[in-house]
CSV table of C-alpha atoms and ligand atoms in Angstrom, one decimal:
chain,number,residue,atom,x,y,z
A,254,UNK,CA,-79.8,-26.3,-88.9
A,255,UNK,CA,-78.7,-29.8,-87.9
A,256,UNK,CA,-81.7,-32.0,-88.2
A,257,UNK,CA,-85.3,-31.9,-89.5
A,258,UNK,CA,-88.2,-31.8,-87.0
A,259,UNK,CA,-89.9,-35.1,-87.7
A,260,UNK,CA,-93.6,-34.7,-88.5
A,261,UNK,CA,-95.0,-37.7,-86.6
A,262,UNK,CA,-98.4,-39.1,-86.3
A,263,UNK,CA,-99.9,-37.4,-83.2
A,264,UNK,CA,-101.9,-40.0,-81.2
A,265,UNK,CA,-101.9,-38.5,-77.7
A,266,UNK,CA,-100.5,-35.5,-75.8
A,267,UNK,CA,-97.2,-37.4,-75.3
A,268,UNK,CA,-96.5,-38.2,-79.0
A,269,UNK,CA,-93.1,-36.8,-79.6
A,270,UNK,CA,-91.5,-34.3,-81.9
A,271,UNK,CA,-87.8,-34.5,-82.4
A,272,UNK,CA,-86.1,-31.1,-82.1
A,273,UNK,CA,-83.3,-30.0,-84.4
A,274,UNK,CA,-80.7,-31.2,-81.9
A,275,UNK,CA,-82.3,-34.7,-81.5
A,276,UNK,CA,-84.0,-34.1,-78.2
A,277,UNK,CA,-87.7,-35.3,-78.2
A,278,UNK,CA,-90.6,-33.2,-76.8
A,279,UNK,CA,-94.2,-34.1,-76.1
A,280,UNK,CA,-96.7,-32.5,-78.6
A,281,UNK,CA,-98.9,-30.8,-76.0
A,282,UNK,CA,-97.7,-29.1,-72.8
A,283,UNK,CA,-99.1,-27.7,-69.6
A,284,UNK,CA,-98.9,-23.9,-69.0
A,285,UNK,CA,-98.5,-22.2,-65.6
A,286,UNK,CA,-98.8,-18.4,-66.4
A,287,UNK,CA,-101.0,-16.6,-63.8
A,288,UNK,CA,-100.9,-19.7,-61.6
A,289,UNK,CA,-100.0,-18.3,-58.2
A,290,UNK,CA,-97.4,-20.1,-56.2
A,291,UNK,CA,-99.9,-21.3,-53.6
A,292,UNK,CA,-101.9,-23.0,-56.3
A,293,UNK,CA,-99.1,-24.1,-58.6
A,294,UNK,CA,-97.8,-27.1,-56.6
A,295,UNK,CA,-101.2,-28.9,-56.6
A,296,UNK,CA,-102.0,-27.8,-60.1
A,297,UNK,CA,-98.7,-29.2,-61.5
A,298,UNK,CA,-99.1,-32.5,-59.5
A,299,UNK,CA,-102.6,-32.8,-60.9
A,300,UNK,CA,-101.5,-32.0,-64.4
A,301,UNK,CA,-98.8,-34.8,-64.2
A,302,UNK,CA,-101.3,-37.2,-62.7
A,303,UNK,CA,-103.7,-36.7,-65.6
A,304,UNK,CA,-101.0,-37.3,-68.1
A,305,UNK,CA,-99.0,-34.1,-69.0
A,306,UNK,CA,-95.3,-34.6,-69.2
A,307,UNK,CA,-94.3,-31.2,-70.5
A,308,UNK,CA,-94.5,-28.5,-67.9
A,309,UNK,CA,-94.0,-24.8,-69.0
A,310,UNK,CA,-93.0,-22.2,-66.4
A,311,UNK,CA,-91.0,-19.0,-66.3
A,312,UNK,CA,-89.0,-17.0,-63.7
A,313,UNK,CA,-91.4,-14.1,-64.1
A,314,UNK,CA,-94.4,-16.3,-63.2
A,315,UNK,CA,-93.0,-16.4,-59.6
A,316,UNK,CA,-94.0,-20.0,-59.3
A,317,UNK,CA,-90.8,-22.0,-60.1
A,318,UNK,CA,-90.4,-23.3,-56.6
A,319,UNK,CA,-94.0,-24.4,-56.4
A,320,UNK,CA,-93.7,-26.0,-59.8
A,321,UNK,CA,-90.6,-27.8,-58.6
A,322,UNK,CA,-92.5,-29.1,-55.6
A,323,UNK,CA,-95.5,-30.2,-57.7
A,324,UNK,CA,-93.1,-32.2,-59.9
A,325,UNK,CA,-91.6,-33.9,-56.8
A,326,UNK,CA,-95.1,-34.6,-55.4
A,327,UNK,CA,-96.1,-36.2,-58.6
A,328,UNK,CA,-93.6,-38.9,-57.8
A,329,UNK,CA,-92.6,-39.5,-61.4
A,330,UNK,CA,-89.0,-40.0,-62.5
A,331,UNK,CA,-87.6,-36.6,-63.5
A,332,UNK,CA,-86.3,-38.1,-66.8
A,333,UNK,CA,-89.9,-38.9,-67.9
A,334,UNK,CA,-90.8,-35.2,-67.7
A,335,UNK,CA,-89.9,-32.3,-70.0
A,336,UNK,CA,-89.5,-29.1,-68.0
A,337,UNK,CA,-89.2,-25.6,-69.6
A,338,UNK,CA,-88.4,-22.3,-68.0
A,339,UNK,CA,-87.6,-18.8,-69.4
A,340,UNK,CA,-85.1,-16.1,-68.7
A,341,UNK,CA,-86.8,-12.9,-67.7
A,342,UNK,CA,-85.9,-9.5,-69.2
A,343,UNK,CA,-84.1,-8.2,-66.1
A,344,UNK,CA,-81.4,-11.0,-66.6
A,345,UNK,CA,-80.4,-10.4,-70.1
A,346,UNK,CA,-76.7,-10.3,-71.0
A,347,UNK,CA,-74.0,-12.9,-70.4
A,348,UNK,CA,-73.3,-12.6,-66.7
A,349,UNK,CA,-76.9,-12.2,-65.6
A,350,UNK,CA,-78.1,-14.9,-67.8
A,351,UNK,CA,-75.6,-17.4,-66.3
A,352,UNK,CA,-76.9,-16.4,-62.8
A,353,UNK,CA,-80.5,-16.7,-63.9
A,354,UNK,CA,-80.0,-20.3,-65.2
A,355,UNK,CA,-78.5,-21.4,-61.9
A,356,UNK,CA,-81.2,-19.7,-59.9
A,357,UNK,CA,-83.9,-21.3,-61.9
A,358,UNK,CA,-82.4,-24.8,-61.5
A,359,UNK,CA,-82.2,-24.2,-57.8
A,360,UNK,CA,-85.8,-23.0,-57.5
A,361,UNK,CA,-87.1,-25.9,-59.6
A,362,UNK,CA,-85.0,-28.3,-57.5
A,363,UNK,CA,-83.6,-30.0,-60.6
A,364,UNK,CA,-80.1,-30.6,-62.1
A,365,UNK,CA,-81.1,-29.7,-65.6
A,366,UNK,CA,-83.8,-28.1,-67.7
A,367,UNK,CA,-85.2,-29.8,-70.8
A,368,UNK,CA,-85.7,-26.4,-72.5
A,369,UNK,CA,-84.8,-22.9,-71.6
A,370,UNK,CA,-86.0,-19.9,-73.5
A,371,UNK,CA,-85.2,-16.2,-73.8
A,372,UNK,CA,-88.7,-14.9,-72.7
A,373,UNK,CA,-88.7,-11.7,-74.9
A,374,UNK,CA,-86.0,-10.3,-77.3
A,375,UNK,CA,-84.3,-7.2,-76.2
A,376,UNK,CA,-85.8,-4.7,-78.8
A,377,UNK,CA,-84.5,-1.6,-80.5
A,378,UNK,CA,-87.1,0.5,-79.0
A,379,UNK,CA,-85.5,0.1,-75.5
A,380,UNK,CA,-81.9,-0.8,-76.4
A,381,UNK,CA,-81.3,0.9,-79.8
A,382,UNK,CA,-78.3,-0.5,-81.6
A,383,UNK,CA,-77.3,-2.6,-78.6
A,384,UNK,CA,-80.4,-4.9,-78.8
A,385,UNK,CA,-78.9,-7.5,-81.1
A,386,UNK,CA,-75.7,-7.7,-79.0
A,387,UNK,CA,-77.6,-8.1,-75.8
A,388,UNK,CA,-79.6,-11.0,-77.3
A,389,UNK,CA,-76.3,-12.5,-78.6
A,390,UNK,CA,-74.7,-12.3,-75.2
A,391,UNK,CA,-77.7,-13.9,-73.4
A,392,UNK,CA,-77.6,-16.7,-76.0
A,393,UNK,CA,-73.8,-17.2,-75.4
A,394,UNK,CA,-74.5,-17.8,-71.7
A,395,UNK,CA,-77.2,-20.3,-72.6
A,396,UNK,CA,-74.9,-22.1,-75.0
A,397,UNK,CA,-72.4,-22.5,-72.2
A,398,UNK,CA,-75.0,-24.0,-69.9
A,399,UNK,CA,-76.1,-26.2,-72.8
A,400,UNK,CA,-72.6,-27.5,-73.3
A,401,UNK,CA,-72.3,-28.1,-69.5
A,402,UNK,CA,-75.4,-30.3,-69.6
A,403,UNK,CA,-77.6,-27.9,-67.6
A,404,UNK,CA,-80.0,-27.4,-70.5
A,405,UNK,CA,-81.0,-30.1,-73.1
A,406,UNK,CA,-82.4,-27.7,-75.7
A,407,UNK,CA,-82.2,-23.9,-76.2
A,408,UNK,CA,-85.0,-21.8,-77.5
A,409,UNK,CA,-86.6,-18.4,-77.9
A,410,UNK,CA,-89.9,-16.9,-77.1
A,411,UNK,CA,-91.6,-13.9,-78.8
A,412,UNK,CA,-88.8,-13.7,-81.3
A,413,UNK,CA,-90.1,-12.8,-84.8
A,414,UNK,CA,-88.2,-14.0,-87.9
A,415,UNK,CA,-86.1,-10.9,-88.1
A,416,UNK,CA,-84.9,-11.4,-84.5
A,417,UNK,CA,-84.0,-15.0,-85.3
A,418,UNK,CA,-82.1,-13.9,-88.4
A,419,UNK,CA,-80.1,-11.4,-86.3
A,420,UNK,CA,-79.4,-14.0,-83.5
A,421,UNK,CA,-78.2,-16.6,-86.1
A,422,UNK,CA,-75.4,-14.2,-87.1
A,423,UNK,CA,-73.5,-15.1,-83.9
A,424,UNK,CA,-75.2,-18.2,-82.5
A,425,UNK,CA,-73.3,-21.5,-82.5
A,426,UNK,CA,-76.3,-23.5,-81.4
A,427,UNK,CA,-79.4,-23.0,-83.4
A,428,UNK,CA,-82.6,-22.4,-81.5
A,429,UNK,CA,-84.7,-25.5,-81.3
A,430,UNK,CA,-88.0,-23.8,-80.3
A,431,UNK,CA,-89.7,-20.5,-80.6
A,432,UNK,CA,-92.7,-20.0,-78.2
A,433,UNK,CA,-95.1,-17.3,-79.6
A,434,UNK,CA,-98.7,-16.3,-79.1
A,435,UNK,CA,-100.9,-18.4,-81.4
A,436,UNK,CA,-104.7,-18.8,-81.2
A,437,UNK,CA,-107.7,-18.3,-83.4
A,438,UNK,CA,-107.8,-14.6,-84.2
A,439,UNK,CA,-103.9,-14.4,-83.9
A,440,UNK,CA,-102.6,-17.1,-86.3
A,441,UNK,CA,-99.1,-15.7,-87.0
A,442,UNK,CA,-99.2,-17.5,-90.4
A,443,UNK,CA,-96.1,-16.0,-92.0
A,444,UNK,CA,-94.0,-16.3,-88.8
A,445,UNK,CA,-95.0,-20.0,-88.2
A,446,UNK,CA,-94.1,-20.7,-91.8
A,447,UNK,CA,-90.7,-19.1,-91.5
A,448,UNK,CA,-89.9,-20.9,-88.2
A,449,UNK,CA,-91.0,-24.3,-89.3
A,450,UNK,CA,-89.1,-23.9,-92.6
A,451,UNK,CA,-86.0,-23.3,-90.5
A,452,UNK,CA,-86.5,-26.4,-88.3
A,453,UNK,CA,-87.6,-24.4,-85.3
A,454,UNK,CA,-90.5,-26.0,-83.5
A,455,UNK,CA,-93.3,-23.5,-82.8
A,456,UNK,CA,-94.9,-23.6,-79.4
A,457,UNK,CA,-98.2,-21.7,-79.1
A,458,UNK,CA,-98.8,-19.7,-76.0
A,459,UNK,CA,-102.3,-18.7,-75.0
A,460,UNK,CA,-103.6,-21.4,-77.3
A,461,UNK,CA,-107.1,-20.7,-75.9
A,462,UNK,CA,-106.7,-17.0,-76.3
A,463,UNK,CA,-105.6,-16.5,-72.7
A,464,UNK,CA,-107.6,-14.7,-70.1
A,465,UNK,CA,-110.3,-12.5,-71.4
A,466,UNK,CA,-110.1,-13.3,-75.1
A,467,UNK,CA,-113.3,-14.1,-77.0
A,468,UNK,CA,-112.0,-17.3,-78.6
A,469,UNK,CA,-114.2,-19.6,-76.6
A,470,UNK,CA,-117.4,-17.6,-77.2
A,471,UNK,CA,-116.8,-16.8,-80.9
A,472,UNK,CA,-119.9,-18.0,-82.9
A,473,UNK,CA,-117.8,-19.7,-85.7
A,474,UNK,CA,-115.8,-21.5,-83.0
A,475,UNK,CA,-119.0,-22.6,-81.3
A,476,UNK,CA,-120.5,-23.8,-84.6
A,477,UNK,CA,-117.4,-25.8,-85.3
A,478,UNK,CA,-117.4,-27.3,-81.8
A,479,UNK,CA,-121.1,-28.4,-82.3
A,480,UNK,CA,-120.3,-29.8,-85.8
A,481,UNK,CA,-117.5,-32.0,-84.4
A,482,UNK,CA,-119.2,-32.8,-81.1
A,483,UNK,CA,-116.3,-31.2,-79.2
A,484,UNK,CA,-115.8,-28.0,-77.1
A,485,UNK,CA,-114.4,-24.7,-78.4
A,486,UNK,CA,-111.3,-25.4,-76.4
A,487,UNK,CA,-110.8,-28.7,-78.3
A,488,UNK,CA,-111.3,-27.0,-81.7
A,489,UNK,CA,-108.8,-24.3,-80.8
A,490,UNK,CA,-106.1,-26.7,-79.6
A,491,UNK,CA,-106.7,-29.1,-82.5
A,492,UNK,CA,-106.3,-26.2,-85.0
A,493,UNK,CA,-102.8,-25.6,-83.5
A,494,UNK,CA,-101.9,-29.3,-83.6
A,495,UNK,CA,-102.9,-29.6,-87.2
A,496,UNK,CA,-100.5,-26.8,-88.0
A,497,UNK,CA,-97.7,-28.7,-86.2
A,498,UNK,CA,-97.7,-26.1,-83.4
A,499,UNK,CA,-97.3,-27.3,-79.8
A,500,UNK,CA,-100.0,-25.9,-77.7
A,501,UNK,CA,-99.5,-25.1,-74.0
A,502,UNK,CA,-103.0,-24.8,-72.5
A,503,UNK,CA,-103.2,-23.7,-68.9
A,504,UNK,CA,-105.9,-24.6,-66.4
A,505,UNK,CA,-105.9,-24.9,-62.6
A,506,UNK,CA,-109.1,-27.1,-62.9
A,507,UNK,CA,-108.5,-30.8,-63.2
A,508,UNK,CA,-111.6,-31.4,-65.4
A,509,UNK,CA,-110.3,-28.8,-67.9
A,510,UNK,CA,-106.8,-30.2,-67.7
A,511,UNK,CA,-108.3,-33.5,-68.8
A,512,UNK,CA,-110.5,-31.9,-71.4
A,513,UNK,CA,-107.5,-30.2,-73.0
A,514,UNK,CA,-105.9,-33.6,-73.6
A,515,UNK,CA,-108.9,-35.0,-75.6
A,516,UNK,CA,-107.7,-33.8,-79.0
A,517,UNK,CA,-107.0,-37.0,-80.9
A,518,UNK,CA,-110.4,-38.4,-81.7
A,519,UNK,CA,-111.3,-35.9,-84.4
A,520,UNK,CA,-109.8,-34.0,-87.3
A,521,UNK,CA,-110.7,-30.6,-88.6
A,522,UNK,CA,-111.2,-30.5,-92.4
A,523,UNK,CA,-109.0,-28.3,-94.5
A,524,UNK,CA,-111.9,-25.9,-95.1
A,525,UNK,CA,-112.6,-25.6,-91.3
A,526,UNK,CA,-108.8,-25.1,-90.7
A,527,UNK,CA,-108.9,-22.2,-93.1
A,528,UNK,CA,-112.1,-20.8,-91.7
A,529,UNK,CA,-110.4,-20.6,-88.2
A,530,UNK,CA,-107.2,-19.1,-89.6
A,531,UNK,CA,-109.3,-16.4,-91.3
A,532,UNK,CA,-111.1,-15.3,-88.1
A,533,UNK,CA,-110.6,-11.6,-87.1
A,534,UNK,CA,-108.8,-10.6,-84.0
A,535,UNK,CA,-110.6,-12.0,-80.9
A,536,UNK,CA,-108.4,-10.4,-78.3
A,537,UNK,CA,-105.5,-11.8,-76.3
A,538,UNK,CA,-102.2,-10.1,-75.6
A,539,UNK,CA,-101.3,-9.6,-79.3
A,540,UNK,CA,-98.2,-7.6,-78.5
A,541,UNK,CA,-95.6,-6.6,-81.0
A,542,UNK,CA,-92.2,-7.6,-79.4
A,543,UNK,CA,-90.6,-4.6,-81.1
A,544,UNK,CA,-93.0,-2.2,-79.3
A,545,UNK,CA,-93.2,-3.6,-75.7
A,546,UNK,CA,-91.7,-1.6,-72.9
A,547,UNK,CA,-90.9,-4.4,-70.5
B,873,NAP,N1,-93.8,-17.0,-73.7
B,873,NAP,C1,-94.7,-16.1,-73.3
B,873,NAP,O1,-94.5,-14.9,-73.4
B,873,NAP,C2,-96.0,-16.6,-72.7
B,873,NAP,C3,-97.0,-15.7,-72.5
B,873,NAP,C4,-98.2,-16.2,-72.0
B,873,NAP,C5,-98.3,-17.5,-71.7
B,873,NAP,N2,-97.3,-18.4,-71.9
B,873,NAP,C6,-97.4,-19.8,-71.6
B,873,NAP,O2,-98.5,-20.4,-72.3
B,873,NAP,C7,-99.5,-20.9,-71.4
B,873,NAP,C8,-100.9,-20.8,-71.9
B,873,NAP,O3,-101.2,-19.4,-72.0
B,873,NAP,P1,-102.3,-18.7,-71.1
B,873,NAP,O4,-102.2,-19.3,-69.7
B,873,NAP,O5,-102.0,-17.2,-71.1
B,873,NAP,O6,-103.7,-18.9,-71.8
B,873,NAP,P2,-104.6,-20.1,-72.3
B,873,NAP,O7,-104.0,-21.4,-71.9
B,873,NAP,O8,-104.9,-19.8,-73.7
B,873,NAP,O9,-105.9,-19.9,-71.5
B,873,NAP,C9,-106.0,-20.0,-70.1
B,873,NAP,C10,-107.3,-19.6,-69.7
B,873,NAP,O10,-108.3,-20.4,-70.2
B,873,NAP,C11,-109.1,-21.1,-69.2
B,873,NAP,N3,-109.3,-22.5,-69.6
B,873,NAP,C12,-108.4,-23.5,-69.7
B,873,NAP,N4,-108.9,-24.6,-70.2
B,873,NAP,C13,-110.2,-24.3,-70.5
B,873,NAP,C14,-111.2,-25.0,-71.1
B,873,NAP,N5,-111.1,-26.3,-71.5
B,873,NAP,N6,-112.4,-24.4,-71.3
B,873,NAP,C15,-112.6,-23.1,-71.0
B,873,NAP,N7,-111.6,-22.4,-70.4
B,873,NAP,C16,-110.4,-23.0,-70.2
B,873,NAP,C17,-108.2,-21.0,-67.9
B,873,NAP,O11,-109.0,-20.9,-66.8
B,873,NAP,P3,-108.7,-21.9,-65.5
B,873,NAP,O12,-107.3,-21.9,-65.2
B,873,NAP,O13,-109.5,-21.2,-64.4
B,873,NAP,O14,-109.3,-23.2,-65.8
B,873,NAP,C18,-107.5,-19.6,-68.2
B,873,NAP,O15,-108.3,-18.6,-67.8
B,873,NAP,C19,-99.2,-20.2,-70.1
B,873,NAP,O16,-99.7,-20.7,-69.0
B,873,NAP,C20,-97.7,-20.1,-70.1
B,873,NAP,O17,-97.1,-21.4,-69.7
B,873,NAP,C21,-96.1,-17.9,-72.4
């Protein structure tokens, strides 16, 4: 790995981490999963207006064009934003990945991505002995785009440590980020430890538990929210931040977008951090990337 991720003082959602290739990234981002295309343009423009600079989308969300329009509508210089997208599973392998990158750039109406991720690793369950080679070939296409200036940082999503170890056998550019599911009830303690020890910034998807999880209504979370005079959403997001995990909360409602930025006027005690980490499973997707069929 080239450089340490600098553990900075986090003062607001746009305090920066430095990735292992020197590129800086805001410490909180805005998610767009399940935001339909007809809502995404306004939602993204609103998110930028209330202060978010990191926008997270993916080809499979079907909203890249609308996200691109939202970015344009916001009227902010492209270089002040940090835009992430992800390669979907039907475009794995060298040739298809190259095509996927160009198509994403076109849909987002931008010349470059700040970060591009492999959305899910090809797994042995579906691809047997070929899985590792497929991931390596996808990565090779991404490395080319990186060297061509189309992507400023390369990363992974839903890669567990053993997938990272496998990828590193052939990778020339080390992954800068791994975006995995992290929320109360699904802490991924060992995985986060491994990734951070290897200078890979962990982004937490579904930091509020995602749709239908019981994170917001859990009694311990509610007690802690009352103790700190904050909401359960605040407590959840703050717990990620204090573990140096970059949360990507999603909301299409402006007041919640704002609420999800108000994370810097309180600090969870070590004891309360541990209490949250110890919570039982509260729902969420909680998928094992080696077992998924998509
Ligand atoms: N890499 C991956 O495989 C992967 C998978 C899933 C997600 N992601 C990324 O991570 C982002 C976040 O994950 P997610 O969207 O699944 O879940 P999330 O952000 O944990 O939760 C979103 C849900 O919480 C609600 N919500 C938002 N703020 C709230 C608040 N302050 N109080 C109460 N409810 C609130 C939202 O409703 P409203 O919108 O109605 O406000 C929505 O139903 C995604 O949008 C996407 O960018 C990545």
